[in-house]
Short mmCIF file of C-alpha atoms and ligand atoms in Angstrom, two decimals:
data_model
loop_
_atom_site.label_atom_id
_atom_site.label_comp_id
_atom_site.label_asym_id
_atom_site.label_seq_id
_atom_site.Cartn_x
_atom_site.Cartn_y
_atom_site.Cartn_z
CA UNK A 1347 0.00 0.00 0.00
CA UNK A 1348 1.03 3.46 -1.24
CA UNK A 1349 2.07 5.97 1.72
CA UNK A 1350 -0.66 8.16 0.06
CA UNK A 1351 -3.45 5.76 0.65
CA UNK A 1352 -2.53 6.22 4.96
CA UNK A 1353 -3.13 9.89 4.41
CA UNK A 1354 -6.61 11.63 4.55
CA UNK A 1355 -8.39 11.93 1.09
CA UNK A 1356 -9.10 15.44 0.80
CA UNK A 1357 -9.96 15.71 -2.97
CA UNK A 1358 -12.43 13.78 -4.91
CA UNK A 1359 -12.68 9.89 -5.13
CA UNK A 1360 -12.33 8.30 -8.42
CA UNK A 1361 -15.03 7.46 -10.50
CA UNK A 1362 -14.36 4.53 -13.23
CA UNK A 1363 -16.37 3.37 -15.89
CA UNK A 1364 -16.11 -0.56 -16.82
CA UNK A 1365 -18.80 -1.44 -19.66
CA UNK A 1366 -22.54 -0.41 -17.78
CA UNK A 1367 -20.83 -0.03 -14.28
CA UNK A 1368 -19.39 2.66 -12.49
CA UNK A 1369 -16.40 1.78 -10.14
CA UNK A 1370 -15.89 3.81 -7.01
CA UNK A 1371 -13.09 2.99 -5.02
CA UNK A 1372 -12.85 3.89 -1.44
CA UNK A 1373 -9.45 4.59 0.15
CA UNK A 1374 -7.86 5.22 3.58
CA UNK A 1375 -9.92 7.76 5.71
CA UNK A 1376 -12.33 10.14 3.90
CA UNK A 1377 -13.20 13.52 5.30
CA UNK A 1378 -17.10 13.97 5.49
CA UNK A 1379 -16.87 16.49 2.91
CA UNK A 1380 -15.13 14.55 0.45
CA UNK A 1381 -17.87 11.59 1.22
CA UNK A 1382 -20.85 14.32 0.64
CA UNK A 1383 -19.32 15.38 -2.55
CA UNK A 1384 -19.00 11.96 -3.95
CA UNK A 1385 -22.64 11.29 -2.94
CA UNK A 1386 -23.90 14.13 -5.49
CA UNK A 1387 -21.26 13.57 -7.93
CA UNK A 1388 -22.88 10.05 -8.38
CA UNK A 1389 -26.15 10.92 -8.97
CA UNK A 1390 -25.03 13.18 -11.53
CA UNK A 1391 -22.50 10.56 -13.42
CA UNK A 1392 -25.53 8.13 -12.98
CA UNK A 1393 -28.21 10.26 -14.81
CA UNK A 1394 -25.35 11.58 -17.43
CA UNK A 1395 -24.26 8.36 -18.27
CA UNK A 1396 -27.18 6.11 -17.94
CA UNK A 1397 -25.25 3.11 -16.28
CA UNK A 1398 -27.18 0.33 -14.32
CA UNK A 1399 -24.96 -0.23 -11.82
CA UNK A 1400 -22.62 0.90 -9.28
CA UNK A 1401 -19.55 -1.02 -7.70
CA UNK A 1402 -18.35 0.83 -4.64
CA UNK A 1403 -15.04 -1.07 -3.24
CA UNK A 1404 -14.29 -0.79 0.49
CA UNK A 1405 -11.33 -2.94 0.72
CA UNK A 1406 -9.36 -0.08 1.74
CA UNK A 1407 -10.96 1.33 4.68
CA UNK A 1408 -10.33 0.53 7.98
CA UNK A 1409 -13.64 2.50 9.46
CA UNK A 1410 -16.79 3.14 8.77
CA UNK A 1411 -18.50 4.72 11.17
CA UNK A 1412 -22.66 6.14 11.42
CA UNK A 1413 -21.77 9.30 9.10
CA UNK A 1414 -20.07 6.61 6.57
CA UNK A 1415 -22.43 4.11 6.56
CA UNK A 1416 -25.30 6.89 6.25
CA UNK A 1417 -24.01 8.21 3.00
CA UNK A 1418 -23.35 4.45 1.39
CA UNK A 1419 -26.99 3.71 1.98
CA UNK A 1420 -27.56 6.97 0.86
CA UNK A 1421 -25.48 6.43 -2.29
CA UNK A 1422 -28.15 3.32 -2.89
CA UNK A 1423 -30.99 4.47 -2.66
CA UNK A 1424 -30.39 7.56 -4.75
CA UNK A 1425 -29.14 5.23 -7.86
CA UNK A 1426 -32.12 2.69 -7.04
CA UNK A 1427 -34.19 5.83 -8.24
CA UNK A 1428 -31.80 6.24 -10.99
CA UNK A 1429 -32.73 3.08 -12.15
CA UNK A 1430 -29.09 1.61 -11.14
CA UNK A 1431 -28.12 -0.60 -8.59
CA UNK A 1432 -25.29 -0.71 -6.07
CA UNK A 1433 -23.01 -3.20 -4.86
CA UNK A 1434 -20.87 -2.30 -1.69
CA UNK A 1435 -17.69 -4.58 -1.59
CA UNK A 1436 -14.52 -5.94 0.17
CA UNK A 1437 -16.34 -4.76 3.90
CA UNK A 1438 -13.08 -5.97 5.88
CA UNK A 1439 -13.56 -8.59 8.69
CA UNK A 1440 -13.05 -6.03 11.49
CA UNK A 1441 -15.64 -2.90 10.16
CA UNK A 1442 -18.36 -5.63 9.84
CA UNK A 1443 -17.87 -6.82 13.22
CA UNK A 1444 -17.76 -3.13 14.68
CA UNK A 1445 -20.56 -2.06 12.04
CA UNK A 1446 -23.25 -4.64 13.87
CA UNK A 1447 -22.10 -4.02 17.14
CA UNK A 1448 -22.22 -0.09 16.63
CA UNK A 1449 -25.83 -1.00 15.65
CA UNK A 1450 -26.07 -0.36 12.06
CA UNK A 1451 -26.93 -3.09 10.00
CA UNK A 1452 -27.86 -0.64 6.62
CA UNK A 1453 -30.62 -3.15 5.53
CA UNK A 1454 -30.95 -1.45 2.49
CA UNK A 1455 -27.59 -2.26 1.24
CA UNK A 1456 -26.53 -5.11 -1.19
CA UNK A 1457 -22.42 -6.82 -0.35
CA UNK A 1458 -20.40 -8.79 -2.06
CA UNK A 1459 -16.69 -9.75 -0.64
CA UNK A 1460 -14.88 -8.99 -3.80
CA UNK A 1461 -15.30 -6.32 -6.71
CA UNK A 1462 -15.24 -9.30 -9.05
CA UNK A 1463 -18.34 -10.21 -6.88
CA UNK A 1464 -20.17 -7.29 -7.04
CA UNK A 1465 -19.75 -7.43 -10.86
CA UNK A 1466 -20.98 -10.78 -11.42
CA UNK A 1467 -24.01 -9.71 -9.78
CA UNK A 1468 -24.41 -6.87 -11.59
CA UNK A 1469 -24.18 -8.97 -14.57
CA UNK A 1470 -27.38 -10.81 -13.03
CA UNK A 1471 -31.08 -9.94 -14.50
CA UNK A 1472 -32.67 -7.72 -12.04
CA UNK A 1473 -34.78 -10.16 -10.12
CA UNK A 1474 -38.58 -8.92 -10.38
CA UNK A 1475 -39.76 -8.37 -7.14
CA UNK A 1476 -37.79 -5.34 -6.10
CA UNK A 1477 -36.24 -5.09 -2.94
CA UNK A 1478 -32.85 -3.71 -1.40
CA UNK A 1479 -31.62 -5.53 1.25
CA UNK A 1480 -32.27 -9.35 0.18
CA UNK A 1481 -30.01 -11.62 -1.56
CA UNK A 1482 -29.85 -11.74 -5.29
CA UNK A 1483 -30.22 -15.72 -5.23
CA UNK A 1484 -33.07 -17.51 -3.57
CA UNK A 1485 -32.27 -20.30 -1.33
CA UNK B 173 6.65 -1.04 28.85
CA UNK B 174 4.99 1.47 26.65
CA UNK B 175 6.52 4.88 26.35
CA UNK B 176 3.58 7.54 26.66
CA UNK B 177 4.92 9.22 23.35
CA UNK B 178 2.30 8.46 20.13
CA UNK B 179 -0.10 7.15 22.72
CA UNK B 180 -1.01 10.70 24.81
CA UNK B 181 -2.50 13.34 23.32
CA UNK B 182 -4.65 16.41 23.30
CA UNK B 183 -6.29 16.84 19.92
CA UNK B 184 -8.55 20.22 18.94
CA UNK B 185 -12.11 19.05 17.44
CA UNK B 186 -13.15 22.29 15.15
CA UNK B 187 -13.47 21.16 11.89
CA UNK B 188 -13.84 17.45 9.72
CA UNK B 189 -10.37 17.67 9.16
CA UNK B 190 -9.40 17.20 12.67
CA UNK B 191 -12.03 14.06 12.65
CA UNK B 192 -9.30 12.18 10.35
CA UNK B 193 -6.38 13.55 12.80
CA UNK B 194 -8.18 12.25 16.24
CA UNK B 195 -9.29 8.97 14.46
CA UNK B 196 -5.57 8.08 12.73
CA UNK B 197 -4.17 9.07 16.60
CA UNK B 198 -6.58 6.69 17.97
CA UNK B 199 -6.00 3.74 15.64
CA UNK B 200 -1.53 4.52 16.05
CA UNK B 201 -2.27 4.37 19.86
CA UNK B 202 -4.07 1.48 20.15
CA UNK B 203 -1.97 -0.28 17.81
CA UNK B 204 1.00 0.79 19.80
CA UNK B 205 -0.60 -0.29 23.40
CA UNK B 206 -1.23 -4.13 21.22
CA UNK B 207 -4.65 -3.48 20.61
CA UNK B 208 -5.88 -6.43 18.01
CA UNK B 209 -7.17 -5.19 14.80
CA UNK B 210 -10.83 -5.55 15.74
CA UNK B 211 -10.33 -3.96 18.83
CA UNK B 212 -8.54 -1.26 17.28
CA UNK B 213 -11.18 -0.73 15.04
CA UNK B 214 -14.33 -0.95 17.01
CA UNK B 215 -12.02 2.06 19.48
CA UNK B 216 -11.36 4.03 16.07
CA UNK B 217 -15.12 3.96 15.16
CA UNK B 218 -16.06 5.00 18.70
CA UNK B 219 -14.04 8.04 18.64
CA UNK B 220 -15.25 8.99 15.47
CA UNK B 221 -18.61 9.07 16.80
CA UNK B 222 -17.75 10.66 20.01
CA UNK B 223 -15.71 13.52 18.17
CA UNK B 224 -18.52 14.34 15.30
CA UNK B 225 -20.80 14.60 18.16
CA UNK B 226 -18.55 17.05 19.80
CA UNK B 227 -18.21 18.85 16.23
CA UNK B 228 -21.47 19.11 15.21
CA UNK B 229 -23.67 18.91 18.75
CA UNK B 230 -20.87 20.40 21.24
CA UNK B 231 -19.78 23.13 18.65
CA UNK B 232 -16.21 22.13 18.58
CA UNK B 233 -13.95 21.19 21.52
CA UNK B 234 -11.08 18.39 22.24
CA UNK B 235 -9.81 15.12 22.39
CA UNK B 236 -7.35 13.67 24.91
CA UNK B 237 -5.80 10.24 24.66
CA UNK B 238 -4.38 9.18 28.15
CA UNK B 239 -2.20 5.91 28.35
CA UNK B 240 -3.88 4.00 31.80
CA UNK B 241 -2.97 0.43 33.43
CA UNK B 242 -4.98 -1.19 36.01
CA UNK B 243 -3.10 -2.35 39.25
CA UNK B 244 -3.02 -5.83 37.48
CA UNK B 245 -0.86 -4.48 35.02
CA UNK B 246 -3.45 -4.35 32.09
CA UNK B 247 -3.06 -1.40 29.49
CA UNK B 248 -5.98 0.63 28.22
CA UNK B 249 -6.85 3.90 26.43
CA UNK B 250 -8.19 6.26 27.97
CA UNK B 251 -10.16 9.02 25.99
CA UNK B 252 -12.00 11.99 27.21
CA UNK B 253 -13.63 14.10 24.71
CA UNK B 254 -15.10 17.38 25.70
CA UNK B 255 -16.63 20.57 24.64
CA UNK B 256 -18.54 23.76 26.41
CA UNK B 257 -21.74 23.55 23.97
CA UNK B 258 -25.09 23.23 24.81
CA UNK B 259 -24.90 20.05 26.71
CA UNK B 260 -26.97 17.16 26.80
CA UNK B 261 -31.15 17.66 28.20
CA UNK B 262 -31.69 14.45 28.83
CA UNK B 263 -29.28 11.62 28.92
CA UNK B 264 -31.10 8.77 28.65
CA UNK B 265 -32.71 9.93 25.26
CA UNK B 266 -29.51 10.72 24.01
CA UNK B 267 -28.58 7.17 24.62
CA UNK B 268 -30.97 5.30 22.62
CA UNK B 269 -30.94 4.06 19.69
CA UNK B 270 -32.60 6.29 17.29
CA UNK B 271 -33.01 9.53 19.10
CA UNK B 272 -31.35 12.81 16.94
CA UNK B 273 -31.90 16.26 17.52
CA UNK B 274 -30.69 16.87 14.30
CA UNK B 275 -30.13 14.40 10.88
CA UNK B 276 -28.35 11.84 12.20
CA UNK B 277 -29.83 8.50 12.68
CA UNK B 278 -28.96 8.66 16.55
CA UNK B 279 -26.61 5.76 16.82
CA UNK B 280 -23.38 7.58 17.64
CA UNK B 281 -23.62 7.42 21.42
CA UNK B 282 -25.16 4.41 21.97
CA UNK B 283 -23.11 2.68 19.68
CA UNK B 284 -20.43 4.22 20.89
CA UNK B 285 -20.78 2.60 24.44
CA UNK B 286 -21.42 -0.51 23.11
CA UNK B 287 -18.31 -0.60 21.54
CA UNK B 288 -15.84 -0.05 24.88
CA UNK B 289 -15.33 -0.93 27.90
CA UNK B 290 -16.33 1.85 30.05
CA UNK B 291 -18.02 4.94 29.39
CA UNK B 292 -18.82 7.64 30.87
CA UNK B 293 -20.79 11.37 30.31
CA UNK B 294 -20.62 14.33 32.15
CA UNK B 295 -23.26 16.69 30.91
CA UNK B 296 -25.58 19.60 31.87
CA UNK B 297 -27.76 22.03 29.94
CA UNK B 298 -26.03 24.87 28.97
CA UNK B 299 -22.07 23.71 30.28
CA UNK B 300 -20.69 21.44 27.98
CA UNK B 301 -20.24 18.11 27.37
CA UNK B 302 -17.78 15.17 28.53
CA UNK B 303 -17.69 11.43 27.24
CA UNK B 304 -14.95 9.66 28.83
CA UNK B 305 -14.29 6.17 27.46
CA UNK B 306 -12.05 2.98 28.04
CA UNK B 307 -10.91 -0.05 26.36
CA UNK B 308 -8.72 -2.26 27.95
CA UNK B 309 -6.06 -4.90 25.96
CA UNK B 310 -7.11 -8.28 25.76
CA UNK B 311 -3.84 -10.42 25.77
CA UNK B 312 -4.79 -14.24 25.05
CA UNK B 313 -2.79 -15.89 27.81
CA UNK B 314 0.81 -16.88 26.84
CA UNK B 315 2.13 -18.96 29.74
CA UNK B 316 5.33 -19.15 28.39
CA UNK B 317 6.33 -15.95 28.32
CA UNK B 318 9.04 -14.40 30.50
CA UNK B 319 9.77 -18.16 31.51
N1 ATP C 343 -21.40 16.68 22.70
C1 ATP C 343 -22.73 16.84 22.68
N2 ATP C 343 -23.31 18.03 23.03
C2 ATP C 343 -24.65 18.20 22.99
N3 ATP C 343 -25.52 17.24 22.64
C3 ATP C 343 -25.03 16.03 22.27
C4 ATP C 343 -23.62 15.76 22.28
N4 ATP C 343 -23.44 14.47 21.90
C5 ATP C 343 -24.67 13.96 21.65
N5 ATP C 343 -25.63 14.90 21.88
C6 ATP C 343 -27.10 14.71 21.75
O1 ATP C 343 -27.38 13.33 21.75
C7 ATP C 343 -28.12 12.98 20.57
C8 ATP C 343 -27.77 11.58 20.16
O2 ATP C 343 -26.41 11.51 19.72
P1 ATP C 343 -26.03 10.40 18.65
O3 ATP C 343 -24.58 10.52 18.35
O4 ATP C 343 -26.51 9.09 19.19
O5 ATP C 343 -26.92 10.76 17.41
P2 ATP C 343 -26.71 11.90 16.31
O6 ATP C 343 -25.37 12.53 16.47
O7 ATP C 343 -27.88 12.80 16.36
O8 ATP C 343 -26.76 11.05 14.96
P3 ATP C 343 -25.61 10.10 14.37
O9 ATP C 343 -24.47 10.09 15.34
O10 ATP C 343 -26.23 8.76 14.21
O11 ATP C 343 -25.27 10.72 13.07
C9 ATP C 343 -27.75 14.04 19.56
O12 ATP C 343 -28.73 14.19 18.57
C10 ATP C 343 -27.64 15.28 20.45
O13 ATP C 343 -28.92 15.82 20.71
MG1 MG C 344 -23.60 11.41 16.60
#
């Protein structure tokens, strides 16, 4: 890991487009106001570019506290009205464990463990019934 | 024995910016007192909370990081954020789950105390604000060590 990626991310986050999916990948320890901006940039880039799904890779950070975990299931919803869907992956280990115990569970959001994942589901038909929080496949 | 450099502290609270400082000084001193990595991160994630509450609801204020052993010889982190805002009405509501005075989905506090060891809050209306938490290190017994 880059000494960069241990320093806070003031700027913007990078946005990547791969095919009909926007990549968004999360790094070291956002400032709230770099997490807000990224929240309306998305909705814009969504609408613009008409993609149906977003991958938003969170492999790299070591926290995510209420305000973080607000604005992801923020991010969500806002492209479910955009007609897109998003895919939050690579939670580590240690912010899923703190995540429950801090209480927030963010129903509303769909995982995977890898990006790879979160594109193969993405690749999936959209199942009919809509809802958020469930798992693509039935059991 | 630890050295009390990188592990005390007194961090200023005004602005988002200084969230990031007070949550990298948090995860660097619990690393260095041999906090594990979920332990570590369930401390960094409290502070967060506790110093975004003192940000947006306290109007600014302070963190300090205290290195603390117990008279069994177990190290913890101590840390005691504070502010002179508006202080808290009523406690209790500010503790559950779900209650905001503002936008926030009210988990900060409570989740906050689930996630150490001790916690503690000093407040009254109209002087201030103090949350005072601790986590203690969990060493898994190693019975040959020092032997
Ligand atoms: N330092 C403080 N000074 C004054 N009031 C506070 C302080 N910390 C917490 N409170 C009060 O306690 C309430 C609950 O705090 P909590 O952190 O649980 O939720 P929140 O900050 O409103 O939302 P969230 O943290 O989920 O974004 C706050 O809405 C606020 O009214
Ligand atoms: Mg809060």
């Amino acid at each position: 890991m880059s000494e960069e990626f241990s320093r806070p991310v003031a700027g913007h986050v990078p946005v990547l487009r791969l095919g009909d999916v926007l990549l968004v990948t999360l790094q070291g320890d956002l400032h709230d106001s770099t997490a807000h901006r990224l929240q309306q940039d998305l909705s814009e880039t969504i609408a613009r570019s008409g993609v149906g799904g977003v991958v938003i890779d969170i492999s790299g950070v070591e926290i995510v506290d209420s305000f973080l975990g607000r604005v992801l299931a923020e991010i969500a919803a806002q492209t479910e009205l955009l007609a897109a869907r998003t895919v939050v992956a690579g939670m580590r280990p240690a912010v899923a464990i703190t995540l429950v115990e801090l209480g927030l569970t963010l129903p509303g959001l769909r995982t995977a463990l890898t990006t790879e994942a979160a594109m193969e589901l993405l690749a999936q038909p959209v199942v009919s019934s809509r809802s958020g929080g469930r798992r693509e496949e039935s059991p | 024995m630890h050295t009390a450099a990188g592990v005390e502290a007194r961090l200023p609270i005004r602005s988002d910016m200084d969230l990031v400082w007070v949550r990298q000084h948090v995860r660097q001193a619990a690393a260095l007192l041999g906090f594990g990595l979920v332990d570590q991160t369930k401390l960094v994630t409290a502070a967060s909370e506790l110093a975004r509450n003192t940000l947006v609801h306290g109007g600014g204020g302070r963190m300090e990081a205290a290195h603390v052993t117990t008279t069994g010889g177990i190290d913890g982190l101590r840390l005691t954020f504070s502010d002179s805002g508006p202080g808290i009405v009523d406690l209790d509501r500010a503790l559950s789950d779900g209650y905001t005075s503002g936008g926030g989905l009210g988990m900060g506090l409570g989740g906050a105390r689930r996630l150490v060891h001790d916690f503690a809050v000093d407040s009254a209306p109209g002087s201030g604000t103090t949350v005072r938490v601790t986590s203690w290190v969990s060493r898994p017994p190693r019975p040959r060590e020092g032997v």
